[in-house]
Every structure is written in C-alpha cells, then in structure tokens.
Amino acid sequence: MIKNENSEKSDKEAKVLAQHIRMSVFKARRVIDQIRGRSYEETLMILELMPYRASYPILKLVYSAAANASNNMGLNEADLFISKAEINGGAIMKKLRPRARGRSYMIKKTTCHIKIVLKEKSKI
C-alpha cells in the first residue's frame, strides 16, 4: 500500500510512504543509505545499477515522489534531491512449518515501511 503525503509549507516537499513491503529492514537500509542526500538523477542511476532486490521497490517510490512533485506542486525534477529516506520495521507474518515427530518451527516473514521525502534545492 502506497500513501502519498503532500505538505503545504514554505519548503515544498514531496513525500511517499510505502507500507508492508515484503523485505527485510536491514537489506532495505543497505540500499537507502547509499541514496540519502543525493540528487534525483544521481539516485536513479545508482538504483538502476545496484544488484540488490531491495532497490526495485525503492526505485518505484522515488519515481512516484518525483511525479508527485512535478504534477501536484509544479517542481522541476532536475532540482530535486532526497532530503529524507527512512526504513522502519513493519508487521511480521508468522506461520508454522511442520517438522519431524509432531514438532513445528516458526517461520517469520518480515515486512518494512519505506518513507522518502524529496525537496527542491535552494537557489542561492
């Protein structure tokens, strides 16, 4: 589920929140740490060339945030940068796997919530 949040402040920013993404928090943080603070175009190049599975949902979120910024707020995509990117743990799906002698082991499938905020570079 993807939620788009837009705030009307003096600093225009485009926010995107994706919830219940089926991947580990630690694996997604490895990708997010590489793009935090970089420009939009540089982020796209980095995410497209990364060999990690976690980079694809993050790439889709960055595209979505940039589309929100250009369509809803009238910002130029070339002037955007990743001002905030965070990953939080989500719900854990649990199921039992049958084992020998009537026992069972727990299988935990972790999810995460990804939040990305794009801001416009200040023109000084």
mmCIF file of N, CA and C in Angstrom:
data_model
loop_
_atom_site.group_PDB
_atom_site.id
_atom_site.type_symbol
_atom_site.label_atom_id
_atom_site.label_comp_id
_atom_site.label_asym_id
_atom_site.label_seq_id
_atom_site.Cartn_x
_atom_site.Cartn_y
_atom_site.Cartn_z
ATOM 1 N N MET A 1 0.846 -1.165 0.000
ATOM 2 C CA MET A 1 0.000 0.000 0.000
ATOM 3 C C MET A 1 0.895 1.233 0.000
ATOM 4 N N ILE A 2 0.636 2.158 -0.888
ATOM 5 C CA ILE A 2 1.433 3.362 -1.015
ATOM 6 C C ILE A 2 0.568 4.557 -0.660
ATOM 7 N N LYS A 3 1.069 5.380 0.235
ATOM 8 C CA LYS A 3 0.375 6.603 0.610
ATOM 9 C C LYS A 3 1.205 7.781 0.149
ATOM 10 N N ASN A 4 0.578 8.738 -0.487
ATOM 11 C CA ASN A 4 1.257 9.949 -0.912
ATOM 12 C C ASN A 4 0.858 11.072 0.025
ATOM 13 N N GLU A 5 1.847 11.721 0.599
ATOM 14 C CA GLU A 5 1.581 12.816 1.520
ATOM 15 C C GLU A 5 2.212 14.075 0.945
ATOM 16 N N ASN A 6 1.446 15.128 0.865
ATOM 17 C CA ASN A 6 1.965 16.402 0.397
ATOM 18 C C ASN A 6 1.702 17.448 1.466
ATOM 19 N N SER A 7 2.710 18.241 1.763
ATOM 20 C CA SER A 7 2.546 19.265 2.783
ATOM 21 C C SER A 7 2.689 20.635 2.141
ATOM 22 N N GLU A 8 1.916 21.588 2.622
ATOM 23 C CA GLU A 8 1.949 22.944 2.092
ATOM 24 C C GLU A 8 2.739 23.824 3.052
ATOM 25 N N LYS A 9 4.053 23.765 2.961
ATOM 26 C CA LYS A 9 4.928 24.596 3.782
ATOM 27 C C LYS A 9 5.625 25.585 2.857
ATOM 28 N N SER A 10 6.470 26.428 3.434
ATOM 29 C CA SER A 10 7.270 27.311 2.596
ATOM 30 C C SER A 10 8.281 26.480 1.812
ATOM 31 N N ASP A 11 8.830 25.427 2.418
ATOM 32 C CA ASP A 11 9.664 24.462 1.711
ATOM 33 C C ASP A 11 8.755 23.435 1.085
ATOM 34 N N LYS A 12 8.743 23.377 -0.226
ATOM 35 C CA LYS A 12 7.890 22.387 -0.877
ATOM 36 C C LYS A 12 8.623 21.058 -0.887
ATOM 37 N N GLU A 13 7.915 20.036 -0.482
ATOM 38 C CA GLU A 13 8.498 18.698 -0.456
ATOM 39 C C GLU A 13 7.445 17.688 -0.865
ATOM 40 N N ALA A 14 7.906 16.627 -1.496
ATOM 41 C CA ALA A 14 7.017 15.541 -1.911
ATOM 42 C C ALA A 14 7.352 14.316 -1.080
ATOM 43 N N LYS A 15 6.351 13.770 -0.401
ATOM 44 C CA LYS A 15 6.552 12.613 0.466
ATOM 45 C C LYS A 15 5.856 11.396 -0.119
ATOM 46 N N VAL A 16 6.484 10.245 0.047
ATOM 47 C CA VAL A 16 5.886 8.975 -0.367
ATOM 48 C C VAL A 16 6.135 7.964 0.736
ATOM 49 N N LEU A 17 5.103 7.221 1.083
ATOM 50 C CA LEU A 17 5.207 6.194 2.114
ATOM 51 C C LEU A 17 4.673 4.885 1.557
ATOM 52 N N ALA A 18 5.488 3.851 1.592
ATOM 53 C CA ALA A 18 5.061 2.518 1.170
ATOM 54 C C ALA A 18 5.056 1.623 2.401
ATOM 55 N N GLN A 19 3.944 0.980 2.639
ATOM 56 C CA GLN A 19 3.820 0.138 3.826
ATOM 57 C C GLN A 19 3.725 -1.331 3.446
ATOM 58 N N HIS A 20 4.171 -2.179 4.342
ATOM 59 C CA HIS A 20 4.091 -3.630 4.231
ATOM 60 C C HIS A 20 4.807 -4.140 2.984
ATOM 61 N N ILE A 21 6.019 -3.634 2.741
ATOM 62 C CA ILE A 21 6.855 -4.126 1.655
ATOM 63 C C ILE A 21 7.546 -5.380 2.164
ATOM 64 N N ARG A 22 7.453 -6.453 1.425
ATOM 65 C CA ARG A 22 7.896 -7.764 1.885
ATOM 66 C C ARG A 22 9.405 -7.949 1.679
ATOM 67 N N MET A 23 10.188 -7.309 2.571
ATOM 68 C CA MET A 23 11.633 -7.489 2.586
ATOM 69 C C MET A 23 12.167 -7.123 3.960
ATOM 70 N N SER A 24 13.369 -7.539 4.216
ATOM 71 C CA SER A 24 13.998 -7.278 5.495
ATOM 72 C C SER A 24 14.364 -5.808 5.628
ATOM 73 N N VAL A 25 14.250 -5.293 6.836
ATOM 74 C CA VAL A 25 14.593 -3.904 7.109
ATOM 75 C C VAL A 25 16.082 -3.673 6.870
ATOM 76 N N PHE A 26 16.907 -4.618 7.267
ATOM 77 C CA PHE A 26 18.351 -4.456 7.165
ATOM 78 C C PHE A 26 18.806 -4.456 5.708
ATOM 79 N N LYS A 27 18.187 -5.276 4.871
ATOM 80 C CA LYS A 27 18.553 -5.322 3.456
ATOM 81 C C LYS A 27 18.113 -4.048 2.740
ATOM 82 N N ALA A 28 16.971 -3.498 3.137
ATOM 83 C CA ALA A 28 16.498 -2.263 2.513
ATOM 84 C C ALA A 28 17.323 -1.068 2.983
ATOM 85 N N ARG A 29 17.769 -1.068 4.229
ATOM 86 C CA ARG A 29 18.581 0.036 4.744
ATOM 87 C C ARG A 29 19.926 0.125 4.030
ATOM 88 N N ARG A 30 20.435 -1.027 3.609
ATOM 89 C CA ARG A 30 21.709 -1.048 2.883
ATOM 90 C C ARG A 30 21.602 -0.236 1.594
ATOM 91 N N VAL A 31 20.436 -0.271 0.957
ATOM 92 C CA VAL A 31 20.224 0.486 -0.279
ATOM 93 C C VAL A 31 19.916 1.946 0.033
ATOM 94 N N ILE A 32 19.070 2.191 1.021
ATOM 95 C CA ILE A 32 18.662 3.554 1.367
ATOM 96 C C ILE A 32 19.850 4.404 1.811
ATOM 97 N N ASP A 33 20.808 3.803 2.516
ATOM 98 C CA ASP A 33 21.969 4.560 2.980
ATOM 99 C C ASP A 33 22.812 5.083 1.819
ATOM 100 N N GLN A 34 22.743 4.423 0.670
ATOM 101 C CA GLN A 34 23.515 4.859 -0.488
ATOM 102 C C GLN A 34 22.909 6.078 -1.182
ATOM 103 N N ILE A 35 21.584 6.272 -1.067
ATOM 104 C CA ILE A 35 20.928 7.337 -1.828
ATOM 105 C C ILE A 35 20.556 8.554 -0.992
ATOM 106 N N ARG A 36 20.651 8.473 0.305
ATOM 107 C CA ARG A 36 20.229 9.575 1.167
ATOM 108 C C ARG A 36 21.092 10.811 0.904
ATOM 109 N N GLY A 37 20.420 11.946 0.611
ATOM 110 C CA GLY A 37 21.119 13.203 0.392
ATOM 111 C C GLY A 37 21.573 13.440 -1.039
ATOM 112 N N ARG A 38 21.338 12.514 -1.950
ATOM 113 C CA ARG A 38 21.795 12.669 -3.331
ATOM 114 C C ARG A 38 20.711 13.304 -4.192
ATOM 115 N N SER A 39 21.107 13.756 -5.361
ATOM 116 C CA SER A 39 20.149 14.368 -6.279
ATOM 117 C C SER A 39 19.255 13.290 -6.894
ATOM 118 N N TYR A 40 18.147 13.727 -7.473
ATOM 119 C CA TYR A 40 17.163 12.788 -8.040
ATOM 120 C C TYR A 40 17.770 11.988 -9.189
ATOM 121 N N GLU A 41 18.462 12.656 -10.103
ATOM 122 C CA GLU A 41 19.020 11.964 -11.271
ATOM 123 C C GLU A 41 20.125 10.993 -10.873
ATOM 124 N N GLU A 42 20.953 11.403 -9.911
ATOM 125 C CA GLU A 42 22.024 10.526 -9.433
ATOM 126 C C GLU A 42 21.437 9.304 -8.719
ATOM 127 N N THR A 43 20.346 9.520 -7.995
ATOM 128 C CA THR A 43 19.679 8.420 -7.304
ATOM 129 C C THR A 43 19.145 7.384 -8.282
ATOM 130 N N LEU A 44 18.551 7.852 -9.381
ATOM 131 C CA LEU A 44 18.031 6.921 -10.381
ATOM 132 C C LEU A 44 19.143 6.063 -10.970
ATOM 133 N N MET A 45 20.279 6.670 -11.266
ATOM 134 C CA MET A 45 21.403 5.907 -11.824
ATOM 135 C C MET A 45 21.910 4.869 -10.827
ATOM 136 N N ILE A 46 22.026 5.282 -9.569
ATOM 137 C CA ILE A 46 22.535 4.359 -8.543
ATOM 138 C C ILE A 46 21.588 3.179 -8.367
ATOM 139 N N LEU A 47 20.282 3.458 -8.265
ATOM 140 C CA LEU A 47 19.319 2.386 -8.004
ATOM 141 C C LEU A 47 19.189 1.428 -9.184
ATOM 142 N N GLU A 48 19.293 1.934 -10.407
ATOM 143 C CA GLU A 48 19.174 1.052 -11.566
ATOM 144 C C GLU A 48 20.356 0.108 -11.692
ATOM 145 N N LEU A 49 21.516 0.510 -11.190
ATOM 146 C CA LEU A 49 22.718 -0.316 -11.331
ATOM 147 C C LEU A 49 23.022 -1.172 -10.110
ATOM 148 N N MET A 50 22.282 -0.985 -9.034
ATOM 149 C CA MET A 50 22.530 -1.794 -7.829
ATOM 150 C C MET A 50 22.049 -3.220 -8.036
ATOM 151 N N PRO A 51 22.820 -4.201 -7.563
ATOM 152 C CA PRO A 51 22.436 -5.596 -7.784
ATOM 153 C C PRO A 51 21.488 -6.169 -6.731
ATOM 154 N N TYR A 52 20.918 -5.316 -5.868
ATOM 155 C CA TYR A 52 20.094 -5.816 -4.776
ATOM 156 C C TYR A 52 18.623 -5.845 -5.154
ATOM 157 N N ARG A 53 17.893 -6.810 -4.630
ATOM 158 C CA ARG A 53 16.461 -6.922 -4.865
ATOM 159 C C ARG A 53 15.685 -5.771 -4.238
ATOM 160 N N ALA A 54 16.230 -5.197 -3.183
ATOM 161 C CA ALA A 54 15.556 -4.117 -2.467
ATOM 162 C C ALA A 54 15.553 -2.817 -3.256
ATOM 163 N N SER A 55 16.375 -2.699 -4.269
ATOM 164 C CA SER A 55 16.471 -1.434 -4.987
ATOM 165 C C SER A 55 15.255 -1.181 -5.885
ATOM 166 N N TYR A 56 14.570 -2.223 -6.357
ATOM 167 C CA TYR A 56 13.436 -2.021 -7.258
ATOM 168 C C TYR A 56 12.247 -1.318 -6.597
ATOM 169 N N PRO A 57 11.754 -1.757 -5.411
ATOM 170 C CA PRO A 57 10.659 -1.016 -4.783
ATOM 171 C C PRO A 57 11.052 0.405 -4.384
ATOM 172 N N ILE A 58 12.306 0.611 -4.010
ATOM 173 C CA ILE A 58 12.761 1.948 -3.658
ATOM 174 C C ILE A 58 12.807 2.828 -4.906
ATOM 175 N N LEU A 59 13.212 2.265 -6.034
ATOM 176 C CA LEU A 59 13.224 2.995 -7.301
ATOM 177 C C LEU A 59 11.815 3.421 -7.693
ATOM 178 N N LYS A 60 10.842 2.536 -7.512
ATOM 179 C CA LYS A 60 9.457 2.880 -7.814
ATOM 180 C C LYS A 60 8.960 4.012 -6.922
ATOM 181 N N LEU A 61 9.368 4.018 -5.662
ATOM 182 C CA LEU A 61 8.958 5.081 -4.745
ATOM 183 C C LEU A 61 9.579 6.422 -5.115
ATOM 184 N N VAL A 62 10.842 6.405 -5.516
ATOM 185 C CA VAL A 62 11.500 7.648 -5.914
ATOM 186 C C VAL A 62 10.829 8.218 -7.163
ATOM 187 N N TYR A 63 10.491 7.350 -8.126
ATOM 188 C CA TYR A 63 9.748 7.783 -9.319
ATOM 189 C C TYR A 63 8.411 8.407 -8.918
ATOM 190 N N SER A 64 7.710 7.770 -7.997
ATOM 191 C CA SER A 64 6.402 8.249 -7.565
ATOM 192 C C SER A 64 6.509 9.604 -6.868
ATOM 193 N N ALA A 65 7.515 9.762 -6.012
ATOM 194 C CA ALA A 65 7.696 11.032 -5.310
ATOM 195 C C ALA A 65 8.037 12.153 -6.294
ATOM 196 N N ALA A 66 8.836 11.847 -7.307
ATOM 197 C CA ALA A 66 9.185 12.863 -8.304
ATOM 198 C C ALA A 66 7.974 13.238 -9.148
ATOM 199 N N ALA A 67 7.131 12.254 -9.461
ATOM 200 C CA ALA A 67 5.914 12.532 -10.221
ATOM 201 C C ALA A 67 4.963 13.402 -9.405
ATOM 202 N N ASN A 68 4.870 13.143 -8.102
ATOM 203 C CA ASN A 68 4.051 13.983 -7.229
ATOM 204 C C ASN A 68 4.585 15.412 -7.195
ATOM 205 N N ALA A 69 5.892 15.542 -7.116
ATOM 206 C CA ALA A 69 6.493 16.870 -7.038
ATOM 207 C C ALA A 69 6.261 17.666 -8.321
ATOM 208 N N SER A 70 6.367 17.005 -9.464
ATOM 209 C CA SER A 70 6.212 17.744 -10.718
ATOM 210 C C SER A 70 4.746 17.999 -11.054
ATOM 211 N N ASN A 71 3.867 17.037 -10.829
ATOM 212 C CA ASN A 71 2.464 17.193 -11.206
ATOM 213 C C ASN A 71 1.657 17.995 -10.191
ATOM 214 N N ASN A 72 1.819 17.712 -8.913
ATOM 215 C CA ASN A 72 0.992 18.348 -7.890
ATOM 216 C C ASN A 72 1.544 19.687 -7.416
ATOM 217 N N MET A 73 2.871 19.839 -7.410
ATOM 218 C CA MET A 73 3.469 21.055 -6.863
ATOM 219 C C MET A 73 4.171 21.910 -7.898
ATOM 220 N N GLY A 74 4.323 21.403 -9.105
ATOM 221 C CA GLY A 74 4.961 22.176 -10.160
ATOM 222 C C GLY A 74 6.460 22.333 -10.003
ATOM 223 N N LEU A 75 7.117 21.391 -9.314
ATOM 224 C CA LEU A 75 8.570 21.468 -9.138
ATOM 225 C C LEU A 75 9.271 20.816 -10.326
ATOM 226 N N ASN A 76 10.491 21.249 -10.578
ATOM 227 C CA ASN A 76 11.293 20.683 -11.650
ATOM 228 C C ASN A 76 12.044 19.462 -11.126
ATOM 229 N N GLU A 77 12.001 18.354 -11.872
ATOM 230 C CA GLU A 77 12.632 17.116 -11.402
ATOM 231 C C GLU A 77 14.147 17.233 -11.325
ATOM 232 N N ALA A 78 14.737 18.101 -12.133
ATOM 233 C CA ALA A 78 16.192 18.247 -12.136
ATOM 234 C C ALA A 78 16.693 18.924 -10.861
ATOM 235 N N ASP A 79 15.822 19.670 -10.181
ATOM 236 C CA ASP A 79 16.227 20.393 -8.972
ATOM 237 C C ASP A 79 15.940 19.623 -7.685
ATOM 238 N N LEU A 80 15.434 18.411 -7.773
ATOM 239 C CA LEU A 80 15.051 17.660 -6.572
ATOM 240 C C LEU A 80 16.231 16.876 -6.008
ATOM 241 N N PHE A 81 16.203 16.680 -4.701
ATOM 242 C CA PHE A 81 17.152 15.787 -4.043
ATOM 243 C C PHE A 81 16.449 15.045 -2.918
ATOM 244 N N ILE A 82 17.025 13.932 -2.493
ATOM 245 C CA ILE A 82 16.452 13.108 -1.420
ATOM 246 C C ILE A 82 16.825 13.751 -0.093
ATOM 247 N N SER A 83 15.871 14.408 0.540
ATOM 248 C CA SER A 83 16.180 15.080 1.802
ATOM 249 C C SER A 83 16.032 14.135 2.983
ATOM 250 N N LYS A 84 15.141 13.170 2.867
ATOM 251 C CA LYS A 84 14.901 12.252 3.977
ATOM 252 C C LYS A 84 14.518 10.897 3.401
ATOM 253 N N ALA A 85 15.122 9.855 3.902
ATOM 254 C CA ALA A 85 14.786 8.498 3.485
ATOM 255 C C ALA A 85 14.927 7.604 4.703
ATOM 256 N N GLU A 86 13.851 6.953 5.079
ATOM 257 C CA GLU A 86 13.916 6.108 6.281
ATOM 258 C C GLU A 86 13.163 4.808 6.053
ATOM 259 N N ILE A 87 13.627 3.796 6.761
ATOM 260 C CA ILE A 87 13.034 2.466 6.715
ATOM 261 C C ILE A 87 12.679 2.079 8.140
ATOM 262 N N ASN A 88 11.451 1.668 8.337
ATOM 263 C CA ASN A 88 11.012 1.198 9.646
ATOM 264 C C ASN A 88 10.461 -0.207 9.509
ATOM 265 N N GLY A 89 10.525 -0.950 10.581
ATOM 266 C CA GLY A 89 10.008 -2.311 10.575
ATOM 267 C C GLY A 89 8.499 -2.333 10.547
ATOM 268 N N GLY A 90 7.949 -3.299 9.838
ATOM 269 C CA GLY A 90 6.503 -3.449 9.749
ATOM 270 C C GLY A 90 6.052 -4.683 10.503
ATOM 271 N N ALA A 91 4.869 -5.140 10.156
ATOM 272 C CA ALA A 91 4.323 -6.334 10.789
ATOM 273 C C ALA A 91 5.106 -7.565 10.347
ATOM 274 N N ILE A 92 5.163 -8.563 11.210
ATOM 275 C CA ILE A 92 5.853 -9.806 10.897
ATOM 276 C C ILE A 92 4.806 -10.884 10.655
ATOM 277 N N MET A 93 4.842 -11.463 9.458
ATOM 278 C CA MET A 93 3.926 -12.566 9.156
ATOM 279 C C MET A 93 4.537 -13.852 9.708
ATOM 280 N N LYS A 94 3.726 -14.596 10.446
ATOM 281 C CA LYS A 94 4.238 -15.810 11.080
ATOM 282 C C LYS A 94 3.453 -17.013 10.588
ATOM 283 N N LYS A 95 4.149 -18.102 10.341
ATOM 284 C CA LYS A 95 3.476 -19.356 10.036
ATOM 285 C C LYS A 95 4.317 -20.508 10.564
ATOM 286 N N LEU A 96 3.682 -21.645 10.737
ATOM 287 C CA LEU A 96 4.354 -22.806 11.316
ATOM 288 C C LEU A 96 4.739 -23.794 10.216
ATOM 289 N N ARG A 97 5.940 -24.318 10.337
ATOM 290 C CA ARG A 97 6.417 -25.331 9.400
ATOM 291 C C ARG A 97 6.466 -26.664 10.139
ATOM 292 N N PRO A 98 5.786 -27.666 9.636
ATOM 293 C CA PRO A 98 5.807 -28.957 10.330
ATOM 294 C C PRO A 98 7.195 -29.607 10.246
ATOM 295 N N ARG A 99 7.602 -30.199 11.367
ATOM 296 C CA ARG A 99 8.898 -30.875 11.436
ATOM 297 C C ARG A 99 8.670 -32.306 11.922
ATOM 298 N N ALA A 100 9.747 -33.018 12.103
ATOM 299 C CA ALA A 100 9.656 -34.418 12.493
ATOM 300 C C ALA A 100 9.102 -34.559 13.912
ATOM 301 N N ARG A 101 8.484 -35.698 14.171
ATOM 302 C CA ARG A 101 7.958 -36.081 15.481
ATOM 303 C C ARG A 101 6.885 -35.127 15.989
ATOM 304 N N GLY A 102 6.105 -34.548 15.120
ATOM 305 C CA GLY A 102 4.999 -33.709 15.530
ATOM 306 C C GLY A 102 5.371 -32.323 16.009
ATOM 307 N N ARG A 103 6.596 -31.955 15.807
ATOM 308 C CA ARG A 103 7.015 -30.618 16.225
ATOM 309 C C ARG A 103 6.776 -29.612 15.097
ATOM 310 N N SER A 104 6.934 -28.346 15.428
ATOM 311 C CA SER A 104 6.798 -27.315 14.398
ATOM 312 C C SER A 104 7.764 -26.179 14.691
ATOM 313 N N TYR A 105 8.227 -25.557 13.632
ATOM 314 C CA TYR A 105 9.111 -24.401 13.747
ATOM 315 C C TYR A 105 8.409 -23.185 13.176
ATOM 316 N N MET A 106 8.693 -22.056 13.781
ATOM 317 C CA MET A 106 8.100 -20.800 13.348
ATOM 318 C C MET A 106 8.888 -20.236 12.164
ATOM 319 N N ILE A 107 8.176 -19.817 11.131
ATOM 320 C CA ILE A 107 8.771 -19.092 10.017
ATOM 321 C C ILE A 107 8.294 -17.650 10.125
ATOM 322 N N LYS A 108 9.246 -16.713 10.184
ATOM 323 C CA LYS A 108 8.901 -15.298 10.305
ATOM 324 C C LYS A 108 9.254 -14.584 9.017
ATOM 325 N N LYS A 109 8.259 -13.961 8.400
ATOM 326 C CA LYS A 109 8.469 -13.189 7.182
ATOM 327 C C LYS A 109 8.317 -11.716 7.535
ATOM 328 N N THR A 110 9.411 -10.985 7.468
ATOM 329 C CA THR A 110 9.411 -9.598 7.908
ATOM 330 C C THR A 110 8.945 -8.659 6.789
ATOM 331 N N THR A 111 8.355 -7.549 7.195
ATOM 332 C CA THR A 111 7.963 -6.501 6.262
ATOM 333 C C THR A 111 8.565 -5.187 6.741
ATOM 334 N N CYS A 112 8.519 -4.179 5.884
ATOM 335 C CA CYS A 112 9.060 -2.888 6.277
ATOM 336 C C CYS A 112 8.225 -1.764 5.667
ATOM 337 N N HIS A 113 8.359 -0.579 6.244
ATOM 338 C CA HIS A 113 7.719 0.631 5.752
ATOM 339 C C HIS A 113 8.828 1.559 5.260
ATOM 340 N N ILE A 114 8.671 2.069 4.046
ATOM 341 C CA ILE A 114 9.686 2.930 3.444
ATOM 342 C C ILE A 114 9.094 4.322 3.265
ATOM 343 N N LYS A 115 9.812 5.347 3.734
ATOM 344 C CA LYS A 115 9.367 6.727 3.583
ATOM 345 C C LYS A 115 10.477 7.524 2.907
ATOM 346 N N ILE A 116 10.114 8.212 1.812
ATOM 347 C CA ILE A 116 11.075 9.009 1.063
ATOM 348 C C ILE A 116 10.516 10.417 0.902
ATOM 349 N N VAL A 117 11.351 11.427 1.162
ATOM 350 C CA VAL A 117 10.953 12.825 1.025
ATOM 351 C C VAL A 117 11.899 13.500 0.036
ATOM 352 N N LEU A 118 11.331 14.106 -1.003
ATOM 353 C CA LEU A 118 12.106 14.862 -1.988
ATOM 354 C C LEU A 118 11.879 16.344 -1.751
ATOM 355 N N LYS A 119 12.963 17.140 -1.779
ATOM 356 C CA LYS A 119 12.865 18.582 -1.654
ATOM 357 C C LYS A 119 13.557 19.225 -2.838
ATOM 358 N N GLU A 120 13.231 20.492 -3.043
ATOM 359 C CA GLU A 120 13.865 21.242 -4.121
ATOM 360 C C GLU A 120 15.128 21.899 -3.579
ATOM 361 N N LYS A 121 16.189 21.869 -4.396
ATOM 362 C CA LYS A 121 17.435 22.515 -3.986
ATOM 363 C C LYS A 121 17.212 24.015 -3.923
ATOM 364 N N SER A 122 17.717 24.628 -2.873
ATOM 365 C CA SER A 122 17.551 26.075 -2.734
ATOM 366 C C SER A 122 18.458 26.776 -3.731
ATOM 367 N N LYS A 123 17.939 27.789 -4.369
ATOM 368 C CA LYS A 123 18.715 28.524 -5.372
ATOM 369 C C LYS A 123 19.341 29.733 -4.709
ATOM 370 N N ILE A 124 20.616 29.583 -4.381
ATOM 371 C CA ILE A 124 21.327 30.660 -3.691
ATOM 372 C C ILE A 124 22.312 31.295 -4.652
#
